[in-house]
Coordinates of C-alpha atoms and ligand atoms in Angstrom, one line a residue:
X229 CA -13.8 -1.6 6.1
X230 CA -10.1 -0.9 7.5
X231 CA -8.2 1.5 5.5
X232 CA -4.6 2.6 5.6
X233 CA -5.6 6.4 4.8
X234 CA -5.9 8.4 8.1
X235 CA -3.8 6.1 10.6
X236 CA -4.4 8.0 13.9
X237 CA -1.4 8.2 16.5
X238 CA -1.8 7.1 19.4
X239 CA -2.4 3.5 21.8
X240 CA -5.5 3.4 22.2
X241 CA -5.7 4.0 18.2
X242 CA -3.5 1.1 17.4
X243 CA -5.3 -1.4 20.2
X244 CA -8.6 -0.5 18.3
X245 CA -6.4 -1.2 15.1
X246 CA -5.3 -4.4 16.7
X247 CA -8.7 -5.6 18.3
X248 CA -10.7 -5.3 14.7
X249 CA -7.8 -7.6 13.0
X250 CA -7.9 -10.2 15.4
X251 CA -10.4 -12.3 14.0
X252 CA -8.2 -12.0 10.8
X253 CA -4.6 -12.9 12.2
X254 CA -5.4 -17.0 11.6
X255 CA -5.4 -19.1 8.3
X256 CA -7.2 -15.9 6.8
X257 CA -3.9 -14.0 7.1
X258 CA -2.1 -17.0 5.6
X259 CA -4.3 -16.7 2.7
X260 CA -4.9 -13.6 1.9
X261 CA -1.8 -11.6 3.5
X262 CA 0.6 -11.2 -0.3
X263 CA -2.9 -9.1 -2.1
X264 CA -2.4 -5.4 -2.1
X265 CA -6.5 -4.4 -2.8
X266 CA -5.6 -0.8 -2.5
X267 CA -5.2 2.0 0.0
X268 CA -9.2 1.5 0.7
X269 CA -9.4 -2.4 1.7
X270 CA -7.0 -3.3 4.0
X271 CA -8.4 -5.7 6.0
X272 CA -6.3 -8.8 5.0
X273 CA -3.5 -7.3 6.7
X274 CA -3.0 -5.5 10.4
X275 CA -2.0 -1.8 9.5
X276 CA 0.1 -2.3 13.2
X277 CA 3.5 -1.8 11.8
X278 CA 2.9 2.3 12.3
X279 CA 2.5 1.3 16.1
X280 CA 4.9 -1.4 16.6
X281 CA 8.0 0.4 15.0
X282 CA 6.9 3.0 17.9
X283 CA 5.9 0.3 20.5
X284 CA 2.9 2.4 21.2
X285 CA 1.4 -0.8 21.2
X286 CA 4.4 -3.7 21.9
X287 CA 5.3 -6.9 19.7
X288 CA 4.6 -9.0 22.9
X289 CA 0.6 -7.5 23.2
X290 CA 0.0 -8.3 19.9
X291 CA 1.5 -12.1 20.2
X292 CA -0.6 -12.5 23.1
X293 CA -3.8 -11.6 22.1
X294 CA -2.9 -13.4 18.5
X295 CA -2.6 -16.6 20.5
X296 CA -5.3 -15.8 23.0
X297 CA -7.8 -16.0 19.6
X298 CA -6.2 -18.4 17.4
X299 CA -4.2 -21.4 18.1
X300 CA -0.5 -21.1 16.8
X301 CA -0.6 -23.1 13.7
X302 CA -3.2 -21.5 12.4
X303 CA -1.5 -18.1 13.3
X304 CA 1.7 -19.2 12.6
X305 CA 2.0 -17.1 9.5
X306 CA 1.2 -14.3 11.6
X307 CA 3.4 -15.1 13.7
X308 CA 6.9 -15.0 12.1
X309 CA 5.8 -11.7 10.4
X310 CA 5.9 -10.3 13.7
X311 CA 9.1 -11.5 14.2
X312 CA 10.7 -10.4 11.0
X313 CA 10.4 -7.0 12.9
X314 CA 12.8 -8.5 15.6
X315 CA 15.1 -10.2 13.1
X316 CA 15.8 -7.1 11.0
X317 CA 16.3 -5.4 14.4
X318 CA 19.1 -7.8 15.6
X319 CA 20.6 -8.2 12.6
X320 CA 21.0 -4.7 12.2
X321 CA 22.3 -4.7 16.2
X322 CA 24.8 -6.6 15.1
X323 CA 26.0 -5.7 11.9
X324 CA 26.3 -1.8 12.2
X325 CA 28.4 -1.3 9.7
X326 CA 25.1 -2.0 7.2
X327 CA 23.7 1.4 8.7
X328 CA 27.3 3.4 8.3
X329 CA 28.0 2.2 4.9
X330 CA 23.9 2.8 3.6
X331 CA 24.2 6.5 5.4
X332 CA 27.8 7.0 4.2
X333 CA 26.3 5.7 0.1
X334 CA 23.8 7.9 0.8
X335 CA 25.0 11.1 1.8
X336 CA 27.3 10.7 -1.7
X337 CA 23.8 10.3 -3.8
X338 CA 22.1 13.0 -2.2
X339 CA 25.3 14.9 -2.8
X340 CA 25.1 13.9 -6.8
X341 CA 21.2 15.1 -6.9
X342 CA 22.7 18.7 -7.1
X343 CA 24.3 18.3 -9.9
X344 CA 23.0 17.8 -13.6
X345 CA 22.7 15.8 -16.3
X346 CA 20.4 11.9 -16.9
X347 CA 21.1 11.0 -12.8
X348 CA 19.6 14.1 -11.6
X349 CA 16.3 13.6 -13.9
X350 CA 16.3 10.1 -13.6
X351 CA 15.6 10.4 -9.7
X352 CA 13.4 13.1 -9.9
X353 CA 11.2 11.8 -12.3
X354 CA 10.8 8.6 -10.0
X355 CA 10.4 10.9 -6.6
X356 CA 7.7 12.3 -8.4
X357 CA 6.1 9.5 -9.7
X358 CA 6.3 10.2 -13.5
X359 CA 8.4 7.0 -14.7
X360 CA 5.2 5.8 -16.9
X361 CA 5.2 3.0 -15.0
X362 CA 1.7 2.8 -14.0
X363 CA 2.2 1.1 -10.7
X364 CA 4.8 2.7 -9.7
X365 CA 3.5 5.8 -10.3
X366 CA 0.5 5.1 -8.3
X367 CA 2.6 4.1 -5.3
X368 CA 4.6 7.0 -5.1
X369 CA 1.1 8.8 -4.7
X370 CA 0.2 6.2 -2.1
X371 CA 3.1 6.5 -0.3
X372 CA 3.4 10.4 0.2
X373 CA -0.5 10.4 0.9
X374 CA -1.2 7.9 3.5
X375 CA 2.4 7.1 4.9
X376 CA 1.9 3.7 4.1
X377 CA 2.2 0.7 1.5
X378 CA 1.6 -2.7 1.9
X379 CA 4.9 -5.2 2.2
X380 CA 4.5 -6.9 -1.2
X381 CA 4.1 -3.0 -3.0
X382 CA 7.0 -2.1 -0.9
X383 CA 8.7 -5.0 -2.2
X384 CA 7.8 -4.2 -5.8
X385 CA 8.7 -0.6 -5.2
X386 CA 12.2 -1.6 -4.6
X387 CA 12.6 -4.2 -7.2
X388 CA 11.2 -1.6 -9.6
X389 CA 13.7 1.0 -7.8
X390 CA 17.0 -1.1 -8.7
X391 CA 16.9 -3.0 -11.7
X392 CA 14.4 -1.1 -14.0
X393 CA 14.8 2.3 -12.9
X394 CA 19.0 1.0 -12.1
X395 CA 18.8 4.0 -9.0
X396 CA 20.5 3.3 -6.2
X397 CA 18.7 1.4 -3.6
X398 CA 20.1 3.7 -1.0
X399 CA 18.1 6.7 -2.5
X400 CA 14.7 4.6 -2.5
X401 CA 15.2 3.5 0.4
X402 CA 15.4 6.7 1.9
X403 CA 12.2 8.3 -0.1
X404 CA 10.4 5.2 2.2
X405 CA 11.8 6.3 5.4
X406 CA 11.1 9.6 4.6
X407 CA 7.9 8.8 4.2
X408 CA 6.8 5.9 5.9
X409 CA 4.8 6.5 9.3
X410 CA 6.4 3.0 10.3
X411 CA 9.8 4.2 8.5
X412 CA 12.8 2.1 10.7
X413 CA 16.1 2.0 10.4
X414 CA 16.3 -2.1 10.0
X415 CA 13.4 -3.3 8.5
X416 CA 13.9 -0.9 6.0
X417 CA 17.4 -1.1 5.6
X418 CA 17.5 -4.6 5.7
X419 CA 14.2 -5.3 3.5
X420 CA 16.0 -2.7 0.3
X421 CA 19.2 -5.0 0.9
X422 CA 17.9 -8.4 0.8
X423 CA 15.6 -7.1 -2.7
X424 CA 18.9 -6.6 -4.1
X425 CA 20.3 -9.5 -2.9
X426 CA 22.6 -7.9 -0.4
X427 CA 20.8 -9.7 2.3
X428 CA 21.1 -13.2 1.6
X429 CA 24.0 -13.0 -0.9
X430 CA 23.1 -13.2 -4.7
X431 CA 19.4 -14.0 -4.0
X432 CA 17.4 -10.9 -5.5
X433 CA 13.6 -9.9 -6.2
X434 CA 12.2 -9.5 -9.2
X435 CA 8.5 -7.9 -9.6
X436 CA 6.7 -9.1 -12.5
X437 CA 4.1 -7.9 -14.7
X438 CA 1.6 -10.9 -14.0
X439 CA 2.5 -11.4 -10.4
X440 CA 1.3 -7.5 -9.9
X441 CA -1.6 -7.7 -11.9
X442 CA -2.5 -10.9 -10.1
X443 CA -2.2 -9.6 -6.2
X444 CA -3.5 -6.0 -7.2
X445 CA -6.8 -7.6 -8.3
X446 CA -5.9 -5.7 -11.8
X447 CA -5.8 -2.3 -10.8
X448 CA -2.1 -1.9 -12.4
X449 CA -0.7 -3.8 -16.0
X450 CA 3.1 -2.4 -15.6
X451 CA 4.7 -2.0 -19.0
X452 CA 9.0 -2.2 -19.3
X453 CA 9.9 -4.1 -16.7
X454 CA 13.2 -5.4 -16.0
X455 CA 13.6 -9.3 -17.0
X456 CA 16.4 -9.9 -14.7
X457 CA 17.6 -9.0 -11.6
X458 CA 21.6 -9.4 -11.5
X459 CA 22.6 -9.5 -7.4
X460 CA 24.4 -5.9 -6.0
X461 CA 27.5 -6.3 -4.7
X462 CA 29.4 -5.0 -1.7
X463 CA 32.8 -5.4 -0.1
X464 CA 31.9 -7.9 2.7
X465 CA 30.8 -7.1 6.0
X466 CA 32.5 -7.7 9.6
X467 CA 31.9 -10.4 11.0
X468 CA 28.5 -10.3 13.0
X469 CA 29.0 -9.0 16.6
X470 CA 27.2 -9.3 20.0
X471 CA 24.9 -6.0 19.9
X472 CA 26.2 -3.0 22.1
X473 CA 25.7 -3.1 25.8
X474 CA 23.2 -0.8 27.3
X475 CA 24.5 2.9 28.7
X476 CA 24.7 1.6 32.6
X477 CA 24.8 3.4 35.4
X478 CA 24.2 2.4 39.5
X479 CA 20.8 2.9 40.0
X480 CA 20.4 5.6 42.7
X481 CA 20.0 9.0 42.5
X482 CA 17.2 11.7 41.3
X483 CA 16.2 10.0 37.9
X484 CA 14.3 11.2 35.3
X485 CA 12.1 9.2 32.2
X486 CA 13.2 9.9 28.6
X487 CA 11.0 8.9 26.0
X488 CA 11.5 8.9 22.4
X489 CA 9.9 7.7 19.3
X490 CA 11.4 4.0 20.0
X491 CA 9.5 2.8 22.7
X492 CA 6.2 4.7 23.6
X493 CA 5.1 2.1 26.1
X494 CA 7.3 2.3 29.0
X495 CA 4.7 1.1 31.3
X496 CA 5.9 -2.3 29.9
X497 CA 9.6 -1.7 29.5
X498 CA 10.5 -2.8 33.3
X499 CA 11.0 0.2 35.2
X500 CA 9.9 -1.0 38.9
X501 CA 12.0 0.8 41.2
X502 CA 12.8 3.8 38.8
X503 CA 10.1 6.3 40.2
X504 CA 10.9 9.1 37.9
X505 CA 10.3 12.5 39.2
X506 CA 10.0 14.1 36.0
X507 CA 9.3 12.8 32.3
X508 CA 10.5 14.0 29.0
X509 CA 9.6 13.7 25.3
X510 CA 12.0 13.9 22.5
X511 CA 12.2 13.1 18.7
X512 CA 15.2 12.5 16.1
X513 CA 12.6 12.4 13.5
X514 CA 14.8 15.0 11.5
X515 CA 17.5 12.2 11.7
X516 CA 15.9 9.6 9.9
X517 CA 17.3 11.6 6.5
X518 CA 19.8 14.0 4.8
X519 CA 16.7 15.3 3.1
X520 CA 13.4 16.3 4.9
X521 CA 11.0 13.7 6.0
X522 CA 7.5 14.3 5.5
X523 CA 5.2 16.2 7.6
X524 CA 3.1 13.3 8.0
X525 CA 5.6 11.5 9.4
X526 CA 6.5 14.5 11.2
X527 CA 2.7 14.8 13.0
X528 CA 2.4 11.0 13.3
X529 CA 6.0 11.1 15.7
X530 CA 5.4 14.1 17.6
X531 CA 1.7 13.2 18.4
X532 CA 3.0 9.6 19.0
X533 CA 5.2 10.8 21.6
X534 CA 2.6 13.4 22.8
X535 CA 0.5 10.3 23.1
X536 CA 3.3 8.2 25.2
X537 CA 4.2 11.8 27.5
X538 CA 0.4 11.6 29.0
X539 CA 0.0 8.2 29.4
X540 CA 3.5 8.2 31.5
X541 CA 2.7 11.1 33.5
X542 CA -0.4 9.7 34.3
X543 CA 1.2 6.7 35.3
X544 CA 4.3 7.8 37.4
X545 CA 2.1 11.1 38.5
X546 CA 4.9 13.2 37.3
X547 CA 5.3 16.4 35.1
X548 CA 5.8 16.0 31.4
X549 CA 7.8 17.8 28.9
X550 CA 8.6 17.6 25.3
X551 CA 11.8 18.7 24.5
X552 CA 12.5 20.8 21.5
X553 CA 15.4 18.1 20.4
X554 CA 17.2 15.2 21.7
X555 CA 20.6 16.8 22.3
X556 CA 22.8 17.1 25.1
X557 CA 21.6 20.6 25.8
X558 CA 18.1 20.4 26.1
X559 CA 18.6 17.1 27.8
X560 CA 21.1 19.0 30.3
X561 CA 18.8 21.7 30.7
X562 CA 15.7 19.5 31.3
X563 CA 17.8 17.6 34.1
X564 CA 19.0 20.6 36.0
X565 CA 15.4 22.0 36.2
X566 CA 14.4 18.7 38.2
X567 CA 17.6 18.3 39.7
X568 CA 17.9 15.0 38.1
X569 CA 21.3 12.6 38.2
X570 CA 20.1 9.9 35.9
X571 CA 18.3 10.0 32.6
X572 CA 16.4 6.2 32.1
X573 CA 15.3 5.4 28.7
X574 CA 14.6 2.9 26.9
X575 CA 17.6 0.9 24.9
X576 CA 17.8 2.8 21.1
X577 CA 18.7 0.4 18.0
X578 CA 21.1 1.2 15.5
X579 CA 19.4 4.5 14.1
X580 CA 19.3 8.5 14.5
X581 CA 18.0 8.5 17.9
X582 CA 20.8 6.0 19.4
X583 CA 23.4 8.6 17.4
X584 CA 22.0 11.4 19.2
X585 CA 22.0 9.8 22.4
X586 CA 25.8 8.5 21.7
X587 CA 26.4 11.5 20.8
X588 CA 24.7 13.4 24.0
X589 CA 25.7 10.7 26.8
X590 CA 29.5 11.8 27.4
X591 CA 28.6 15.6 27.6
X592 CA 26.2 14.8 30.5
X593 CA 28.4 12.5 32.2
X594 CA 30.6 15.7 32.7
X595 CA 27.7 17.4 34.4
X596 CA 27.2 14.7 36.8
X597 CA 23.9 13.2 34.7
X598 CA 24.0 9.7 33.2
X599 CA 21.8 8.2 31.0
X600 CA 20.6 4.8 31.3
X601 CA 19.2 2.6 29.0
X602 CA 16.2 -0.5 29.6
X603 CA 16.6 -3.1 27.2
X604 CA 13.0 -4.8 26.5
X605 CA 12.5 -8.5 27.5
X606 CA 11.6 -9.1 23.8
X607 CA 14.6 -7.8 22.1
X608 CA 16.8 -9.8 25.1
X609 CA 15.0 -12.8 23.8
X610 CA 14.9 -12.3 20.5
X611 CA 18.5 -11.0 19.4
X612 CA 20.7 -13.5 19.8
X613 CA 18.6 -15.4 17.2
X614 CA 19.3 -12.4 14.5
X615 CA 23.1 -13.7 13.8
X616 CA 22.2 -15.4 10.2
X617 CA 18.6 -16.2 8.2
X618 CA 15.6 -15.3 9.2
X619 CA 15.0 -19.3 9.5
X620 CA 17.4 -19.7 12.8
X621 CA 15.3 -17.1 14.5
X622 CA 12.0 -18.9 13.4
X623 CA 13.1 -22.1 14.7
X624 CA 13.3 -20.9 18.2
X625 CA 10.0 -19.3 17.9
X626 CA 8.2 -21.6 21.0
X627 CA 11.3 -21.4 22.9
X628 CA 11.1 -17.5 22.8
X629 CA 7.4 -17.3 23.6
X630 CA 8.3 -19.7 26.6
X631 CA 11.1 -17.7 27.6
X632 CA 8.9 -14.3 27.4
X633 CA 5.9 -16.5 29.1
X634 CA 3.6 -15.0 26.0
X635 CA 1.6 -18.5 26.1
X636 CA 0.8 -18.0 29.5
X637 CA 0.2 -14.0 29.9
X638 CA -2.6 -12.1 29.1
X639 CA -1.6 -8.2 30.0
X640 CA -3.2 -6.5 26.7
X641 CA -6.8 -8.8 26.7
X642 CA -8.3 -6.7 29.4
X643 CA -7.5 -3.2 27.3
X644 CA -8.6 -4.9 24.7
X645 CA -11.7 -7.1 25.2
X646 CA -12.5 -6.2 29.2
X647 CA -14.3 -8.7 30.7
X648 CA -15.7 -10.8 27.9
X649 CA -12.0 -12.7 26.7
X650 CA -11.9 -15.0 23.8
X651 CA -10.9 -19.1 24.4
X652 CA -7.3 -19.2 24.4
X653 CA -4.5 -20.6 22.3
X654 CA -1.1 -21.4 22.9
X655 CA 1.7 -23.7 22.7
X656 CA 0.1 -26.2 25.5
X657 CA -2.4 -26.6 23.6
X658 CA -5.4 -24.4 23.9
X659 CA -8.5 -24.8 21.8
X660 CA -7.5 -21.5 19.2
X661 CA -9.7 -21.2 16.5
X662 CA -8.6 -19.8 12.9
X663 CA -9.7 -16.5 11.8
Ligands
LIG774 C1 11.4 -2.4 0.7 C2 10.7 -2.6 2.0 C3 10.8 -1.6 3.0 C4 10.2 -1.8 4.2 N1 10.3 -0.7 5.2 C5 9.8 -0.9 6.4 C6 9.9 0.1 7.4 O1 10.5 1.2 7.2 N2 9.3 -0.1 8.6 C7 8.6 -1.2 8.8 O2 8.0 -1.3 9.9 N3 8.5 -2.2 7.9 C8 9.0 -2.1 6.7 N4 8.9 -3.1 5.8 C9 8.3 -4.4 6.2 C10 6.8 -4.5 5.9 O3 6.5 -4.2 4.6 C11 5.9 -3.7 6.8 O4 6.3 -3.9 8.2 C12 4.5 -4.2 6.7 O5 4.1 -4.1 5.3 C13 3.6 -3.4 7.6 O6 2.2 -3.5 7.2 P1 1.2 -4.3 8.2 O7 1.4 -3.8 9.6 O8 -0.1 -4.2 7.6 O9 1.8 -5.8 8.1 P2 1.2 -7.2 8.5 O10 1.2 -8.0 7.2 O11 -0.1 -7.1 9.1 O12 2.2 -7.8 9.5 C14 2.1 -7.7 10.9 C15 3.4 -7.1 11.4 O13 4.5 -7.9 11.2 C16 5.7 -7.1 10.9 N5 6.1 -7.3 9.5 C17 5.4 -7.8 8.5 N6 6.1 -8.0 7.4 C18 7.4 -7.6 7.8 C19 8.6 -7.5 7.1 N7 8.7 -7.9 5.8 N8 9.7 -7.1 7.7 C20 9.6 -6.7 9.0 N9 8.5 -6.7 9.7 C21 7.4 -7.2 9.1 C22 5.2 -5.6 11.1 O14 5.5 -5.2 12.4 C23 3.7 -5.7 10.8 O15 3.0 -4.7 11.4 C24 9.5 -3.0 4.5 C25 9.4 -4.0 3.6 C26 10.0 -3.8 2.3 C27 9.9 -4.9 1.3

């Protein structure tokens, strides 16, 4: 039975992870996907999104082998769940000014939390799961024990959150990313927002008694619930603009291999010709908050990387490191050691660890070391989609696979099943079968 307690770091742990769903990614997924049967039974849903918000195992791998077992209509639920990952991601790409307002809003509440009085009590009794809401409560629990919740608990979580508890959705929000192993800047962002019908304007969530007794086979009857859920409101935002251009720089010189806890596959990320002499590891965990995140989350992203260091140096046959931060001085220091002029990482989205490297990149420049950043194929592909509803992006779902060549490749099945490969699906019509 696959459980979300104990969710091991690592690749090979999320390809195992991956390899056991597959059978379940079809019509089964359709089905079954919205029931939250506890902490115990999760196999109606992957468990991946602790891996794929750390690419330890990549969005593309996990299309492939989706359509190397099923065909794409009966994965096709699967599918554009996958790619709600990307379109949170682009639309936070571009439309920063969501992240600076929430961390501006947020810095303001956390602020408040010293302070006295009904606000104060109010949040703590909801941080420490003692509304008296019996679901609520229990997720709380969940959440700080396992690092996980299923979406449609996350979803009443938040509802719950703003228009029952009234708390500011920046707050919850950031008691998930504090304690989420998966915890990302957009899809958690952007998944609080459109709850509260900041998202798509004016259209909000509301959890209901019967609708979580229903998809929680019983386990919770949730007393006092908010009736309505009136829209947020926010000044409007800029208009939506073309997300940031990589940090460039000619490619010659000694270069070195940065990895942080964005993308812990850079075997993948298209780095022929790079050769790096000397790797490095390095987290803005800390980042993700004002407050401290859990040490859960704080062993799942330094073993992560850990995880991603080997593999690399294994791969380019070169020494690893992990840094004690991602700042301009241990990144300096790291570079001089190897006598390093470039720094090549992989492309950071809006969030703490493209701060720090905004923040480190000009103080290296003066020292003679730039940093370079690798956009992935996938985020290429799928951004430009990202610029309104999550509908727009899902239309060009077969033109994106094409562009990517996902129907064709194949890269992960060896890892994954060897020798012995299921029939495959895709869009020209393979024989898939549903799960
Ligand atoms: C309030 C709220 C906060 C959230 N915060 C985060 C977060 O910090 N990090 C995070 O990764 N996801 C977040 N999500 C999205 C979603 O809940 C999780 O990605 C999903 O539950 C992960 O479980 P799974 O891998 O078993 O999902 P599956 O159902 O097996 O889905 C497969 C994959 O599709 C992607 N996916 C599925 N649903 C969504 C979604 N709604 N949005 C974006 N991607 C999705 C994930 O990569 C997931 O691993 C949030 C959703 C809500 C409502």
């Amino acid at each position: 039975m696959t459980t979300s307690r104990h969710i091991e770091p690592g690749r090979e742990a999320g390809l195992l992870r991956l390899k056991a769903f597959l059978p379940a990614a079809g019509r089964a997924y359709a089905d079954r996907r919205n029931s939250d049967f506890g902490p115990e039974r999760r196999d109606n849903v992957s468990v991946l999104s602790p891996y794929l918000r750390h690419r330890l195992v990549t969005e593309a791998e996990v299309l492939e082998a989706v359509l190397g077992r099923h065909s794409p209509a009966a994965a096709e639920k699967f599918i554009q769940e996958v790619l709600w990952r990307a379109y949170f991601k682009g639309h936070l790409e571009t439309r920063p000014e969501i992240w600076r307002r929430y961390r501006e809003a947020l810095a303001g509440q956390v602020a408040a939390l010293d302070g006295k009085g009904g606000f104060r009590k109010a949040c703590e009794a909801a941080l420490a799961g003692r509304t008296g809401i019996d679901a609520f409560d229990a997720w709380v629990a969940e959440l700080e024990e396992t690092g996980y919740l299923h979406n449609h608990a996350r979803m009443w979580f938040a509802s719950i959150w703003i228009f029952t508890l009234r708390l500011p959705w920046e707050l919850g929000a950031d008691f998930m990313i504090r304690h989420l192993l998966d915890g990302d800047p957009a899809s958690n962002t952007c998944s609080w927002r459109w709850v509260g019908g900041l998202h798509t304007r004016g259209k909000t969530y509301l959890a209901r008694p019967d609708n979580i007794a229903g998809f929680t086979g019983g386990r919770f009857s949730p007393r006092g619930l908010a009736r309505e859920a009136p829209p947020l409101d926010e000044p409007p935002l800029p208009a939506a603009r073309r997300p940031r251009e990589p940090l460039a720089a000619p490619a010659t010189g000694v270069a070195g291999l940065l990895l942080t806890e964005e993308d812990l596959h850079p075997e993948s990320l298209g780095l022929d010709g790079v050769n790096p002499v000397a790797i490095a590891g390095a987290s803005a965990v800390e980042g993700r908050s004002p407050l401290p995140v859990s040490d859960a989350v704080r062993a799942f992203t330094e073993s992560a990387l850990g995880d991603g260091l080997a593999r690399a140096a294994r791969h380019w046959r070169a020494e690893a490191t992990m840094l004690p931060s991602l700042t301009a001085v241990a990144l300096g220091d790291w570079a001089r050691r190897h006598g390093l002029s470039r720094i090549v990482t992989a492309y950071a989205p809006v969030g703490p660890v493209a701060e720090a490297l905004a923040e480190a990149a000009p103080v290296l420049t003066r020292q003679g070391i730039a940093l370079v950043e690798v956009r992935r194929a996938y985020d290429e592909a799928c951004w430009p989609h990202a610029t309104r509803g999550f509908f727009a992006l899902k239309e060009k779902i077969p033109s994106i696979f094409e562009q990517l060549g996902l129907e064709r490749g194949a890269s992960v099945q060896g890892e994954l099943f060897g020798d012995g490969r299921p029939p495959a699906g895709g869009f020209a019509g393979g024989a898939g079968q549903a799960g």
